[in-house]
mmCIF file with all atom_site columns, C-alpha atoms in Angstrom:
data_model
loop_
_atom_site.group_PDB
_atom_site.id
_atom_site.type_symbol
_atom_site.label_atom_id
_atom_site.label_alt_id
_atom_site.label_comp_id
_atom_site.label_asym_id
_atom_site.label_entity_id
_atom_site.label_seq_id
_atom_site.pdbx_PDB_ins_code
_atom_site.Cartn_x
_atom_site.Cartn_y
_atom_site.Cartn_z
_atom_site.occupancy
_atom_site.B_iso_or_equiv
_atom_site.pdbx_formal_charge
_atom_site.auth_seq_id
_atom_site.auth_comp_id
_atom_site.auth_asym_id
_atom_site.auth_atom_id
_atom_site.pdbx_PDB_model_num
ATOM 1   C CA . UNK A 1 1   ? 2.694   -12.242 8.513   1.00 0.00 ? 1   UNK A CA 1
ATOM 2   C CA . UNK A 1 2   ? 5.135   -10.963 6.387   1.00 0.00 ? 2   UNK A CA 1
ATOM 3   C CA . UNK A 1 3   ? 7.638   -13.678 5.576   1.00 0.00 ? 3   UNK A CA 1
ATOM 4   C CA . UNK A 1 4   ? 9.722   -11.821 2.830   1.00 0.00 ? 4   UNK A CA 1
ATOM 5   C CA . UNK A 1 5   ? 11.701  -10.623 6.118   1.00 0.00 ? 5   UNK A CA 1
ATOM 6   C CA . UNK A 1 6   ? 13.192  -14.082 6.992   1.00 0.00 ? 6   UNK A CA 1
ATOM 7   C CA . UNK A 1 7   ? 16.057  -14.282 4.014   1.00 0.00 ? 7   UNK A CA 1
ATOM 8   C CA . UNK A 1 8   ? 17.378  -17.211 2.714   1.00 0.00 ? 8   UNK A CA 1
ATOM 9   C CA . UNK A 1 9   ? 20.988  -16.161 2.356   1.00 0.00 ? 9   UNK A CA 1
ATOM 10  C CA . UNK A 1 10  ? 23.176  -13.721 3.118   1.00 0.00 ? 10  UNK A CA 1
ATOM 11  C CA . UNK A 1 11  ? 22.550  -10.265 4.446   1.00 0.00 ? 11  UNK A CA 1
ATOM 12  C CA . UNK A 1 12  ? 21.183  -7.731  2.200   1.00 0.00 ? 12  UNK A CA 1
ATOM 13  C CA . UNK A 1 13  ? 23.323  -5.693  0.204   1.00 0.00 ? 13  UNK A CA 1
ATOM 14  C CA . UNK A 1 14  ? 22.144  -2.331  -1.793  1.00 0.00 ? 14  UNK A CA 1
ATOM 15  C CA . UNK A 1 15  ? 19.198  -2.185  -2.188  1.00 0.00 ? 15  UNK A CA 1
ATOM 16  C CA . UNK A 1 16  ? 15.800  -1.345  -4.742  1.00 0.00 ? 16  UNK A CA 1
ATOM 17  C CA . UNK A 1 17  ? 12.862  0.583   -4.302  1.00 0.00 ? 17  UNK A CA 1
ATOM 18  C CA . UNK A 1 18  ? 9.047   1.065   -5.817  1.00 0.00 ? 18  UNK A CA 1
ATOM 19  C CA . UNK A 1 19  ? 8.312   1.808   -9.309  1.00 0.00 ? 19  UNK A CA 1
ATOM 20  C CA . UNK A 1 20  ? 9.020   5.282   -10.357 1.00 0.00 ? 20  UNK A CA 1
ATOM 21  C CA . UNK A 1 21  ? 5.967   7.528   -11.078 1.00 0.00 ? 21  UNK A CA 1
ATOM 22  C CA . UNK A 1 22  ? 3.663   4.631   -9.793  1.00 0.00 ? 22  UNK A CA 1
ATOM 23  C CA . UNK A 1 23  ? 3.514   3.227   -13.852 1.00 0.00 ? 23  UNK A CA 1
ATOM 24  C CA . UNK A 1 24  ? 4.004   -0.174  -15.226 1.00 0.00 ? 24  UNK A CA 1
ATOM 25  C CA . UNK A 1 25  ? 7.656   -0.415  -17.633 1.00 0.00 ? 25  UNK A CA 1
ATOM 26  C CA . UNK A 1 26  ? 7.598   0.670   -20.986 1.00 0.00 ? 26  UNK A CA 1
ATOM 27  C CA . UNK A 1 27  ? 8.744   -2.348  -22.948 1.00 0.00 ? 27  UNK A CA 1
ATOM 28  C CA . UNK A 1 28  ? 6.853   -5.545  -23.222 1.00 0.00 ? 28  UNK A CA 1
ATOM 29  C CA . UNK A 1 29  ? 7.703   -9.566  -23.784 1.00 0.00 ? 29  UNK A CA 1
ATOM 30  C CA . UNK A 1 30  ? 5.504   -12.647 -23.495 1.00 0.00 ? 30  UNK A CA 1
ATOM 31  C CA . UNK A 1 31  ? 5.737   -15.465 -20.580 1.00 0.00 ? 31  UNK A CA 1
ATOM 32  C CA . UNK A 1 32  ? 7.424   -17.856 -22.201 1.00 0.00 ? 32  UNK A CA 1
ATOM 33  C CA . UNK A 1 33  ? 11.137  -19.193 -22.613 1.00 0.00 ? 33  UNK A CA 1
ATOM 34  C CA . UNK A 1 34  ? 14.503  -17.479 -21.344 1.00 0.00 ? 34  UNK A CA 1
ATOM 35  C CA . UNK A 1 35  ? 14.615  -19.279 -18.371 1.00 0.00 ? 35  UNK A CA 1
ATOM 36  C CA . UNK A 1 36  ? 17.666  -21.521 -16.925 1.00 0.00 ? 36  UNK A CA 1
ATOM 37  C CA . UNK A 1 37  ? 15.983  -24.746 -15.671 1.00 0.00 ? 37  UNK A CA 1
ATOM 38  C CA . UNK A 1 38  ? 18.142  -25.916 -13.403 1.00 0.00 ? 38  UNK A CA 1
ATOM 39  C CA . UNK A 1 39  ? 18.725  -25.496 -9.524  1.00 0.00 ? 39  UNK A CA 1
ATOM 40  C CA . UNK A 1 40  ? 16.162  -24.294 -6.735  1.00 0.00 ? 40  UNK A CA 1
ATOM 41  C CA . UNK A 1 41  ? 14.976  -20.521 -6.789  1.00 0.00 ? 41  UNK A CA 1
ATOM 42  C CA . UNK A 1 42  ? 13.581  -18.716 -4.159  1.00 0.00 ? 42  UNK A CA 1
ATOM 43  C CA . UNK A 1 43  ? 10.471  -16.743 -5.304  1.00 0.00 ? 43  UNK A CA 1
ATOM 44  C CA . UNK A 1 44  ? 7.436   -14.213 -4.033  1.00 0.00 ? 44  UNK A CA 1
ATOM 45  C CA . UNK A 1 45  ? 4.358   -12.510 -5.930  1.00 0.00 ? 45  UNK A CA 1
ATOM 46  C CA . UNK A 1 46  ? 3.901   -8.722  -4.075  1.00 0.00 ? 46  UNK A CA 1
ATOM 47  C CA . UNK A 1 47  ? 2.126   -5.727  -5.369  1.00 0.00 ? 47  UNK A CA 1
ATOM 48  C CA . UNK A 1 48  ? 4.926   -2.802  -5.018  1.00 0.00 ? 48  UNK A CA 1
ATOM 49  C CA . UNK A 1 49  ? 4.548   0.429   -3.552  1.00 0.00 ? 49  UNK A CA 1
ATOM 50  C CA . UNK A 1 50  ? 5.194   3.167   -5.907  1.00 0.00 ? 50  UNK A CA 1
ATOM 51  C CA . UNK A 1 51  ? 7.219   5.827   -5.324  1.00 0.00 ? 51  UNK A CA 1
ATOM 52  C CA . UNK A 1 52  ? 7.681   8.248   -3.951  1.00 0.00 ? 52  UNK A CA 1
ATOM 53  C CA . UNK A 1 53  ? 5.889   5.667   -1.104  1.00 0.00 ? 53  UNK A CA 1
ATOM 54  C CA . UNK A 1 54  ? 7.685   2.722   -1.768  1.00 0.00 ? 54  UNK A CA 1
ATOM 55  C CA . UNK A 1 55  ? 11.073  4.487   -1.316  1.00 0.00 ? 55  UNK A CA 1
ATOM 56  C CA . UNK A 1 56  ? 9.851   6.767   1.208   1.00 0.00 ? 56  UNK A CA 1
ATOM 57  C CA . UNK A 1 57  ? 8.883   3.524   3.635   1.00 0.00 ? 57  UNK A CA 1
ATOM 58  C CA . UNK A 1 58  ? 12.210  1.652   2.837   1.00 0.00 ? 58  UNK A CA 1
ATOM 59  C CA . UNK A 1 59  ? 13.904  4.363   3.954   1.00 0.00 ? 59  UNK A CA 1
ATOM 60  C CA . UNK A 1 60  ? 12.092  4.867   7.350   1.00 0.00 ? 60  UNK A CA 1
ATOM 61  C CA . UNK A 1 61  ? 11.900  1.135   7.942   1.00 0.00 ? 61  UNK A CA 1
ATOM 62  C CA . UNK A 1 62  ? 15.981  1.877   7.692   1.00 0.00 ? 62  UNK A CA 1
ATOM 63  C CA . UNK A 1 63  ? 15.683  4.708   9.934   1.00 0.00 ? 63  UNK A CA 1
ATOM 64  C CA . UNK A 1 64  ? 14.236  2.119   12.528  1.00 0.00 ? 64  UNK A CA 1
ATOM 65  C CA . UNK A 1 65  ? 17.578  0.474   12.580  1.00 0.00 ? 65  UNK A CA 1
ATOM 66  C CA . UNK A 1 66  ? 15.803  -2.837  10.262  1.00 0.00 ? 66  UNK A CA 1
ATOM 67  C CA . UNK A 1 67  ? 19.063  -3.939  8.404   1.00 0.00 ? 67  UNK A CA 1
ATOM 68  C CA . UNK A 1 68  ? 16.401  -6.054  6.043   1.00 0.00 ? 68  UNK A CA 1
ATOM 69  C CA . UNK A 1 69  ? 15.141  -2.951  4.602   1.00 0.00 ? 69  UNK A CA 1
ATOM 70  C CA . UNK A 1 70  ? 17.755  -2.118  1.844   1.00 0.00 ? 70  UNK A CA 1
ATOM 71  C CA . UNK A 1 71  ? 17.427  -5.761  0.756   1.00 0.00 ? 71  UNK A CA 1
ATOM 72  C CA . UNK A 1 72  ? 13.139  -5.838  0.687   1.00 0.00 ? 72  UNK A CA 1
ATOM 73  C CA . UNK A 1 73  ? 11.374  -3.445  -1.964  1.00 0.00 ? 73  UNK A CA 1
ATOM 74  C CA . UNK A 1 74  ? 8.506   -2.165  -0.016  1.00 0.00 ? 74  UNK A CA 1
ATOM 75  C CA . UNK A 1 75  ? 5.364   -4.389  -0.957  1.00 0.00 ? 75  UNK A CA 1
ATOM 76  C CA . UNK A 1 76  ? 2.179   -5.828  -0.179  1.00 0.00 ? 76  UNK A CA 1
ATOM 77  C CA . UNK A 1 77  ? 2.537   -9.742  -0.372  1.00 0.00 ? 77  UNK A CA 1
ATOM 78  C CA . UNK A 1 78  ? 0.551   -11.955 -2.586  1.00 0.00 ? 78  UNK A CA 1
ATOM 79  C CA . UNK A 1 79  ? 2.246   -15.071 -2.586  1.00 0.00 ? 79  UNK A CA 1
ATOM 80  C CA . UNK A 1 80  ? 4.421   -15.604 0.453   1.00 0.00 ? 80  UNK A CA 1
ATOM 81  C CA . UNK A 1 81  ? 8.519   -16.479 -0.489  1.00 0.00 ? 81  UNK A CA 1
ATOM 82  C CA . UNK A 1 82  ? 8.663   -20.175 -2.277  1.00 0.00 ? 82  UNK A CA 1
ATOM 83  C CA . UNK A 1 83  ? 11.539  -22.204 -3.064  1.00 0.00 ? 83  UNK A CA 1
ATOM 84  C CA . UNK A 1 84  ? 10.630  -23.799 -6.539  1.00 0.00 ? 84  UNK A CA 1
ATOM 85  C CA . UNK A 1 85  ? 12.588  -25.609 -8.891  1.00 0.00 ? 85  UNK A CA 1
ATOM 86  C CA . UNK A 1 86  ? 14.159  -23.256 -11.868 1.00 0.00 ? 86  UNK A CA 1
ATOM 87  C CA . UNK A 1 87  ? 11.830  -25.680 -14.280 1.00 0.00 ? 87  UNK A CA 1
ATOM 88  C CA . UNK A 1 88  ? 9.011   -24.480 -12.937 1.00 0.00 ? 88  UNK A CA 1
ATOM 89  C CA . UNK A 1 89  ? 9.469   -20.857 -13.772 1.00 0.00 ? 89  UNK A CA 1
ATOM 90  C CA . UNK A 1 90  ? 7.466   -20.981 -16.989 1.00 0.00 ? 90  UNK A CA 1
ATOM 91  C CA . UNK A 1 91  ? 4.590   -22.117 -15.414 1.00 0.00 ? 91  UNK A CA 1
ATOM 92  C CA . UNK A 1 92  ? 4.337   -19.924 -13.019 1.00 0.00 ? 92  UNK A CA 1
ATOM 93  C CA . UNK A 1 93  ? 4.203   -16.518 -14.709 1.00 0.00 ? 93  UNK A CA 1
ATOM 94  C CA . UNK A 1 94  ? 1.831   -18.124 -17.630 1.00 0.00 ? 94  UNK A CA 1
ATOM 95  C CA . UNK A 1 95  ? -0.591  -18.638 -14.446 1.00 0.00 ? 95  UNK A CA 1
ATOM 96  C CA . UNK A 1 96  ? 0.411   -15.269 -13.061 1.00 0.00 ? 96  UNK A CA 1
ATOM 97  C CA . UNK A 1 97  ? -0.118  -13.532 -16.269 1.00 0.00 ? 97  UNK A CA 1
ATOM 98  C CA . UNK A 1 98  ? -3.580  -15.453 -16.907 1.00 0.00 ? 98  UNK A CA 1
ATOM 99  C CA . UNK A 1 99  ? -4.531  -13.810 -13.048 1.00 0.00 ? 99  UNK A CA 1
ATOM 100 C CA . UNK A 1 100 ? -3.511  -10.440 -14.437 1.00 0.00 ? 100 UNK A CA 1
ATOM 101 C CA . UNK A 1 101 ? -6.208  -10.685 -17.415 1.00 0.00 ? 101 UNK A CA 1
ATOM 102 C CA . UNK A 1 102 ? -8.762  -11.105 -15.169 1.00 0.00 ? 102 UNK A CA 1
ATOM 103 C CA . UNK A 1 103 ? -7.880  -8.419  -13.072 1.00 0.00 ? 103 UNK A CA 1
ATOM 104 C CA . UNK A 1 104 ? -8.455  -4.236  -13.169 1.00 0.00 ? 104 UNK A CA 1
ATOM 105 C CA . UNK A 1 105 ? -6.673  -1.360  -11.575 1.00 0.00 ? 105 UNK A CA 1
ATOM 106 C CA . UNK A 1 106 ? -8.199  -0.907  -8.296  1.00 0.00 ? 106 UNK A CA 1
ATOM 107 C CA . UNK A 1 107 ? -7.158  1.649   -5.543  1.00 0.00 ? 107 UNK A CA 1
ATOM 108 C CA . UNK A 1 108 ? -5.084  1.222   -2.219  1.00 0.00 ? 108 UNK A CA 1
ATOM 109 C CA . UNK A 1 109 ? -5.357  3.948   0.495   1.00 0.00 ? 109 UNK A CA 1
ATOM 110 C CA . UNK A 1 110 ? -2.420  3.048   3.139   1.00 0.00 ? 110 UNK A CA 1
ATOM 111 C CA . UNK A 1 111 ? -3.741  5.031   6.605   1.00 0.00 ? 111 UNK A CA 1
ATOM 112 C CA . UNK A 1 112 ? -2.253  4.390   10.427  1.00 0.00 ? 112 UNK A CA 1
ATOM 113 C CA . UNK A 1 113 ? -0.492  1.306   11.978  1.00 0.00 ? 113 UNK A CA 1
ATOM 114 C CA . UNK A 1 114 ? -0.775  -2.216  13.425  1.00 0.00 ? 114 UNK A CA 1
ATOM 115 C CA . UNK A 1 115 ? 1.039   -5.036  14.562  1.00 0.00 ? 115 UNK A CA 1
ATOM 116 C CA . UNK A 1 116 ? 1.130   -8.922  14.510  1.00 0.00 ? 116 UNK A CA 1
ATOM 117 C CA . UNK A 1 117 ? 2.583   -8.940  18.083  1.00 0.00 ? 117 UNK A CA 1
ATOM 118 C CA . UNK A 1 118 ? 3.213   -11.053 19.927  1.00 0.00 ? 118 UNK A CA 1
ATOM 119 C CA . UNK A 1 119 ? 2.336   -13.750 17.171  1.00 0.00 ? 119 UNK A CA 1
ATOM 120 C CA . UNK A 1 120 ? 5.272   -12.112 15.149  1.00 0.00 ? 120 UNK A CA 1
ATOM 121 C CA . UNK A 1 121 ? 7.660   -9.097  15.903  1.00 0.00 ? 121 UNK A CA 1
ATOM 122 C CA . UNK A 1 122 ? 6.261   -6.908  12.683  1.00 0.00 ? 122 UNK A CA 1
ATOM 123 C CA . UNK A 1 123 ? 4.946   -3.412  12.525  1.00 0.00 ? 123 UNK A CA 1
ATOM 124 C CA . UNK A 1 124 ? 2.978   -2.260  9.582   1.00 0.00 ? 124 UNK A CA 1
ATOM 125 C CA . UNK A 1 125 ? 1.383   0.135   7.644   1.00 0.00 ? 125 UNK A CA 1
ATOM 126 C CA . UNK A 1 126 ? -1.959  -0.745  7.309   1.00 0.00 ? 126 UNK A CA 1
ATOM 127 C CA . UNK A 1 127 ? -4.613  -0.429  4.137   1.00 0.00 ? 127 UNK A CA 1
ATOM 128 C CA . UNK A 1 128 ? -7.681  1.566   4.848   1.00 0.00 ? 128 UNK A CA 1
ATOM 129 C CA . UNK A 1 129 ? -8.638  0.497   1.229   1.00 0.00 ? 129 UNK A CA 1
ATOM 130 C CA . UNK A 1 130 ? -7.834  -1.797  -1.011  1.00 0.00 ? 130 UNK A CA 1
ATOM 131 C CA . UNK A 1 131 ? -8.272  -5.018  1.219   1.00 0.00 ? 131 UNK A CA 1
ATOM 132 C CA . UNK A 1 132 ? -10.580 -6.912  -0.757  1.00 0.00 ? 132 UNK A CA 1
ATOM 133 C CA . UNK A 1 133 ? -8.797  -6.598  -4.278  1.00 0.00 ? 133 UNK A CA 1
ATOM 134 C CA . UNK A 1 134 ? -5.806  -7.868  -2.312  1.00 0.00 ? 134 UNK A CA 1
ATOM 135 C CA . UNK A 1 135 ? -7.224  -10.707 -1.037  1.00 0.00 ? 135 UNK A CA 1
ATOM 136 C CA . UNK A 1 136 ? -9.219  -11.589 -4.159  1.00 0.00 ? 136 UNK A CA 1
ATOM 137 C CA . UNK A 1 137 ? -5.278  -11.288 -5.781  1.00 0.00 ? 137 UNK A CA 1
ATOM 138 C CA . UNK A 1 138 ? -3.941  -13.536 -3.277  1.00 0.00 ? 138 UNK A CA 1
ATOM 139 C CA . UNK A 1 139 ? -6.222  -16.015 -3.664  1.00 0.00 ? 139 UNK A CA 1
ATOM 140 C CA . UNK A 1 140 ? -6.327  -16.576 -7.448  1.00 0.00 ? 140 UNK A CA 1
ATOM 141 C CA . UNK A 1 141 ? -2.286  -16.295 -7.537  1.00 0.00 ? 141 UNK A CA 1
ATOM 142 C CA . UNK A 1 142 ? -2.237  -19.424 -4.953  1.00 0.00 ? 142 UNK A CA 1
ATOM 143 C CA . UNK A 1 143 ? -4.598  -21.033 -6.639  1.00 0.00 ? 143 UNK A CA 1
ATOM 144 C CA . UNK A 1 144 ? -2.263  -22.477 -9.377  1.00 0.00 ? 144 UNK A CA 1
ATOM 145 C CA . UNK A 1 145 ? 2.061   -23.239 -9.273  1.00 0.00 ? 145 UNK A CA 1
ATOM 146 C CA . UNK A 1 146 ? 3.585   -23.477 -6.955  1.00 0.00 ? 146 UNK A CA 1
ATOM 147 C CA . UNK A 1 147 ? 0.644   -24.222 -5.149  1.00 0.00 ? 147 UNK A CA 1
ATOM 148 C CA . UNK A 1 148 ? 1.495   -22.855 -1.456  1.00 0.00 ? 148 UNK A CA 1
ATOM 149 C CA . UNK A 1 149 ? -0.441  -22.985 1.473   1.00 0.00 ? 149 UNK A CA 1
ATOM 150 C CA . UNK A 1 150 ? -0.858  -20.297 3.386   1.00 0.00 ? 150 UNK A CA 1
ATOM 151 C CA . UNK A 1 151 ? 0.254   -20.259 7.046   1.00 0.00 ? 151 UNK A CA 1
ATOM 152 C CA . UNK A 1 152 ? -1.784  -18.029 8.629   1.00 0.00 ? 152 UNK A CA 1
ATOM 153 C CA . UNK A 1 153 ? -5.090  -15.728 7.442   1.00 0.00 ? 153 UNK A CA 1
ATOM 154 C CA . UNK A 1 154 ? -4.488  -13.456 4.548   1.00 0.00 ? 154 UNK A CA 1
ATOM 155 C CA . UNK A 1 155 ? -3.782  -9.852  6.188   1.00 0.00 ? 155 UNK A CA 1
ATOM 156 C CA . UNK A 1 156 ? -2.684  -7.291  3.505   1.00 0.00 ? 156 UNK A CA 1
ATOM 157 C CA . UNK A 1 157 ? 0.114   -4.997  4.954   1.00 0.00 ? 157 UNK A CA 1
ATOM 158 C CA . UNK A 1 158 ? 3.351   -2.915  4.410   1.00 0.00 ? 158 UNK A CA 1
ATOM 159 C CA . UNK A 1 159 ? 5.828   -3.984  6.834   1.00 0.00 ? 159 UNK A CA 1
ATOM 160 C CA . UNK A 1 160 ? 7.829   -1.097  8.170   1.00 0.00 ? 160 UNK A CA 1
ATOM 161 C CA . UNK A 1 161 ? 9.603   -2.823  11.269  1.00 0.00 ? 161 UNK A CA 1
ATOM 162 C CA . UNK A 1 162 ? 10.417  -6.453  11.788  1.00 0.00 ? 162 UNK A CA 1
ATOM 163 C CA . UNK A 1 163 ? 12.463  -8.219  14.526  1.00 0.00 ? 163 UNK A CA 1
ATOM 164 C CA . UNK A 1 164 ? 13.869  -4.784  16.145  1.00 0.00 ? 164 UNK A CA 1
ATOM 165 C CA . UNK A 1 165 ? 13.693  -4.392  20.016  1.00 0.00 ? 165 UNK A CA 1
ATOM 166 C CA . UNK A 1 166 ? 10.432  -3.539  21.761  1.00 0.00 ? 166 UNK A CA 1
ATOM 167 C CA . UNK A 1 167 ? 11.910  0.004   21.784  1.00 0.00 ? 167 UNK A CA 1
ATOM 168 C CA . UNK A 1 168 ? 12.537  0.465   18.162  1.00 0.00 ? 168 UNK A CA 1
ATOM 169 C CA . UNK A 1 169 ? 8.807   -1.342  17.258  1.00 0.00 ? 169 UNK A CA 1
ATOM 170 C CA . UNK A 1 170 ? 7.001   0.942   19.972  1.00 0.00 ? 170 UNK A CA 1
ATOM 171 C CA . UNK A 1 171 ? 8.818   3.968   18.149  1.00 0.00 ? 171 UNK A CA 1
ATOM 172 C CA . UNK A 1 172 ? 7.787   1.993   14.948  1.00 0.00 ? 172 UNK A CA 1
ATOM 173 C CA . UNK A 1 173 ? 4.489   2.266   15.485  1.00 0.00 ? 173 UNK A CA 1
ATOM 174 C CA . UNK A 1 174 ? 3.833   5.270   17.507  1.00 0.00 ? 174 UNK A CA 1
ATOM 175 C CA . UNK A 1 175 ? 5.755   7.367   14.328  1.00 0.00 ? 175 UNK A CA 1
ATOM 176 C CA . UNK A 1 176 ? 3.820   5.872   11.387  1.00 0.00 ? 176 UNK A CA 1
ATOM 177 C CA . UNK A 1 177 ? 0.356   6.237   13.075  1.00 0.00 ? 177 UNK A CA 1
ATOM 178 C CA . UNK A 1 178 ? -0.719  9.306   11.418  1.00 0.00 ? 178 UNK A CA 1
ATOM 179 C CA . UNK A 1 179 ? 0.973   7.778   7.679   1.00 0.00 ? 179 UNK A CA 1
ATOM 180 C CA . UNK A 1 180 ? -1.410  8.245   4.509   1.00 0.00 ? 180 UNK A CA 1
ATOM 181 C CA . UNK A 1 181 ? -1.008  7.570   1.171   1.00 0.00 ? 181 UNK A CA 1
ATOM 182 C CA . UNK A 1 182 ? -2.723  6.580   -1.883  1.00 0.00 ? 182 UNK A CA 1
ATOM 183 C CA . UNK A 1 183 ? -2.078  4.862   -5.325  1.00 0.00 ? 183 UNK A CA 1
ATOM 184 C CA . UNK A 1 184 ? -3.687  2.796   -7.588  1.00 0.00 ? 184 UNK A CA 1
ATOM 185 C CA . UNK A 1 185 ? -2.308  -0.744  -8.566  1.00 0.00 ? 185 UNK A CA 1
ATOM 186 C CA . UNK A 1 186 ? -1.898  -1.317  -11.937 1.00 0.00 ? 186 UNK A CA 1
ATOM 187 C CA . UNK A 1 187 ? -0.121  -4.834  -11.687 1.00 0.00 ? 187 UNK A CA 1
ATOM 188 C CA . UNK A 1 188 ? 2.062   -6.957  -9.681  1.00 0.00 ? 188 UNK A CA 1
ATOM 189 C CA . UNK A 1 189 ? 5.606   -8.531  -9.550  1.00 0.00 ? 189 UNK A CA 1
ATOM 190 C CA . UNK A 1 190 ? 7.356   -11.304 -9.315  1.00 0.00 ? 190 UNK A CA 1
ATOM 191 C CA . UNK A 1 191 ? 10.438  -11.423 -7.253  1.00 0.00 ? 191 UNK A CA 1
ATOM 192 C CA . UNK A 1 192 ? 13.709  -13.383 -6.804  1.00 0.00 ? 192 UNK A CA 1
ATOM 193 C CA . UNK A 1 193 ? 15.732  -13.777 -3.764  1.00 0.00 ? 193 UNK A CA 1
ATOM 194 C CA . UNK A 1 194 ? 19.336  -13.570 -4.533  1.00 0.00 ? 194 UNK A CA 1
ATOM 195 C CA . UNK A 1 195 ? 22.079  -15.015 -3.440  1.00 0.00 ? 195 UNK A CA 1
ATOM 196 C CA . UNK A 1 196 ? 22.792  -11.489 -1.843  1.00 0.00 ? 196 UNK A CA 1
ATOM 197 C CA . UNK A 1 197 ? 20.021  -11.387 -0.147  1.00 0.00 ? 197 UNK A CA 1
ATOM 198 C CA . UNK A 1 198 ? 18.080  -9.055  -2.141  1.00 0.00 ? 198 UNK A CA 1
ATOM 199 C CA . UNK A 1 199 ? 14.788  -9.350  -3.145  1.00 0.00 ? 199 UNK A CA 1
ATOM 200 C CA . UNK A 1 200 ? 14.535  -8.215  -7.054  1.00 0.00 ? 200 UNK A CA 1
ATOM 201 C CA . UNK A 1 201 ? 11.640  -7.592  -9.709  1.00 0.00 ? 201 UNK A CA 1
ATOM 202 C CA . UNK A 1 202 ? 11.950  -10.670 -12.233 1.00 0.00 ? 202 UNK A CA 1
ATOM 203 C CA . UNK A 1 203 ? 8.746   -9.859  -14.223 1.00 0.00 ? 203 UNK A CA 1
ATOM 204 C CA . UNK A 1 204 ? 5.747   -7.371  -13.852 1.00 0.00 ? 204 UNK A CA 1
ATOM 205 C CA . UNK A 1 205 ? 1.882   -8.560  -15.173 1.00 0.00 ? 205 UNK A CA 1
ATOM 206 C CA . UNK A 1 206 ? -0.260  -6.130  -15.743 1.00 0.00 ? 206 UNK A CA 1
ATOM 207 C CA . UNK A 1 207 ? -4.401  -5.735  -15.524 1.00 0.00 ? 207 UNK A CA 1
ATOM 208 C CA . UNK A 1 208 ? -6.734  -6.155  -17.981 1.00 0.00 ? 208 UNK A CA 1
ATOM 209 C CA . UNK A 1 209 ? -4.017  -7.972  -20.470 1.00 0.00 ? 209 UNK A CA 1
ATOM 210 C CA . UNK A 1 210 ? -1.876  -10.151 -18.911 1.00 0.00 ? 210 UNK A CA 1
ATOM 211 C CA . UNK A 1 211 ? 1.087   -8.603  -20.583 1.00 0.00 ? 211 UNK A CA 1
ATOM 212 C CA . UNK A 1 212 ? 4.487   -9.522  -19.030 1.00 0.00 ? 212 UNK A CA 1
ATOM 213 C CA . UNK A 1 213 ? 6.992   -6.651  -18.753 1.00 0.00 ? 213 UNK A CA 1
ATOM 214 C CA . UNK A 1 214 ? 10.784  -6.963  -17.630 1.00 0.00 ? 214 UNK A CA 1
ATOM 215 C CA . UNK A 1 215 ? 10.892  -4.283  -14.841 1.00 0.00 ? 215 UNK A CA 1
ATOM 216 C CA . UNK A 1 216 ? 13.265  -1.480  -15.163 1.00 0.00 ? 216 UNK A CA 1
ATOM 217 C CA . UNK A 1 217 ? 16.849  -1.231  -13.055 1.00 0.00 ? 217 UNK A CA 1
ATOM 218 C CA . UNK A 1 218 ? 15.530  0.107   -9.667  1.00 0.00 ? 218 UNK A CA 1
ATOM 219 C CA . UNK A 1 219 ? 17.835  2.111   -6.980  1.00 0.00 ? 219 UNK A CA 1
ATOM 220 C CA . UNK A 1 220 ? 17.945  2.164   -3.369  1.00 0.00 ? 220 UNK A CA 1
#
């Protein structure tokens, strides 16, 4: 299921897309340090889409009338959202990074639709290919901090309609069926709910090296 859809806070407001060109961000910095360690944060590990896709689906998940959209970067989930205590921060993306160096670029075809109903009101874009890196990913990023458990079986996706009417998800679903695209996945993020409601890149890790990047400012 895709959880990033039940916010914390208040409604979304603006809004951030995929990646442009598909590429990992220029500059580089190491996992360590720079981090306020106090207070509760509300985090997720996701693999973006890159654009043009990733902007492309945000703005027909809009189109469906999903007022989450603007607020959710469209993404395939790794680690479900987490509420974590700011101290643990540090930890976390030295174990996400160390899951990065032991990972390579793989390829993600998205092809055709599916739902979770009626276990969950979500709609999706579903991977054709791709699958397996995904849920080798998932499993090695909650295998260390913060140590979640997942609630139901690992079942890589891109949401495109949550919570909407049985209209709007039939439309949903009927309208994406034919959807294709392909890209390959160099990396993955880590996001931060905000107090806005917006989920935002904190930190990119890339394959092969574990480098940490600070993501670039991202538009709706």
């Amino acid at each position: 299921m895709d959880s990033w859809d039940v916010t914390t806070s208040s409604q979304p407001a603006g809004g951030a897309g995929g990646r442009p060109g598909g590429g990992p961000p220029a500059g580089t910095t190491q996992a360590t340090g720079g981090h306020e360690t106090h207070g509760t944060r509300t985090i997720g590990v996701a693999i973006p889409i890159p654009d043009p896709y990733g902007r492309e689906l945000q703005r027909v998940r809009e189109s469906f009338g999903d007022r989450l959209a603007s607020g959710i970067p469209t993404h395939i989930t790794l680690l479900p959202p987490s509420q974590i205590d700011a101290a643990e921060l540090g930890a976390i993306e030295r174990h996400l990074a160390q899951v990065a160096r032991t990972e390579r670029p793989f390829r993600i075809r998205l092809h055709g639709t599916g739902t979770f109903r009626p276990v969950s009101p979500v709609v999706f874009v579903a991977l054709a290919e791709g699958t397996d890196g995904c849920a080798r990913l998932h499993a090695k990023v909650l295998a260390g901090p913060p140590g979640q458990r997942p609630q139901f079986p690992y079942h890589p996706h891109v949401t495109v309609a949550h919570h909407l009417s049985d209209e709007q998800m039939d439309r949903a679903y009927k309208e994406m069926a034919d959807y294709e695209a392909a890209f390959q996945v160099w990396g993955f993020s880590l996001y931060e709910h905000g107090a806005d409601g917006v989920w935002r890149p904190r930190r990119d890790f890339l394959f092969g090296t574990g480098t940490v990047t600070d993501p670039p400012e991202r538009g709706a």
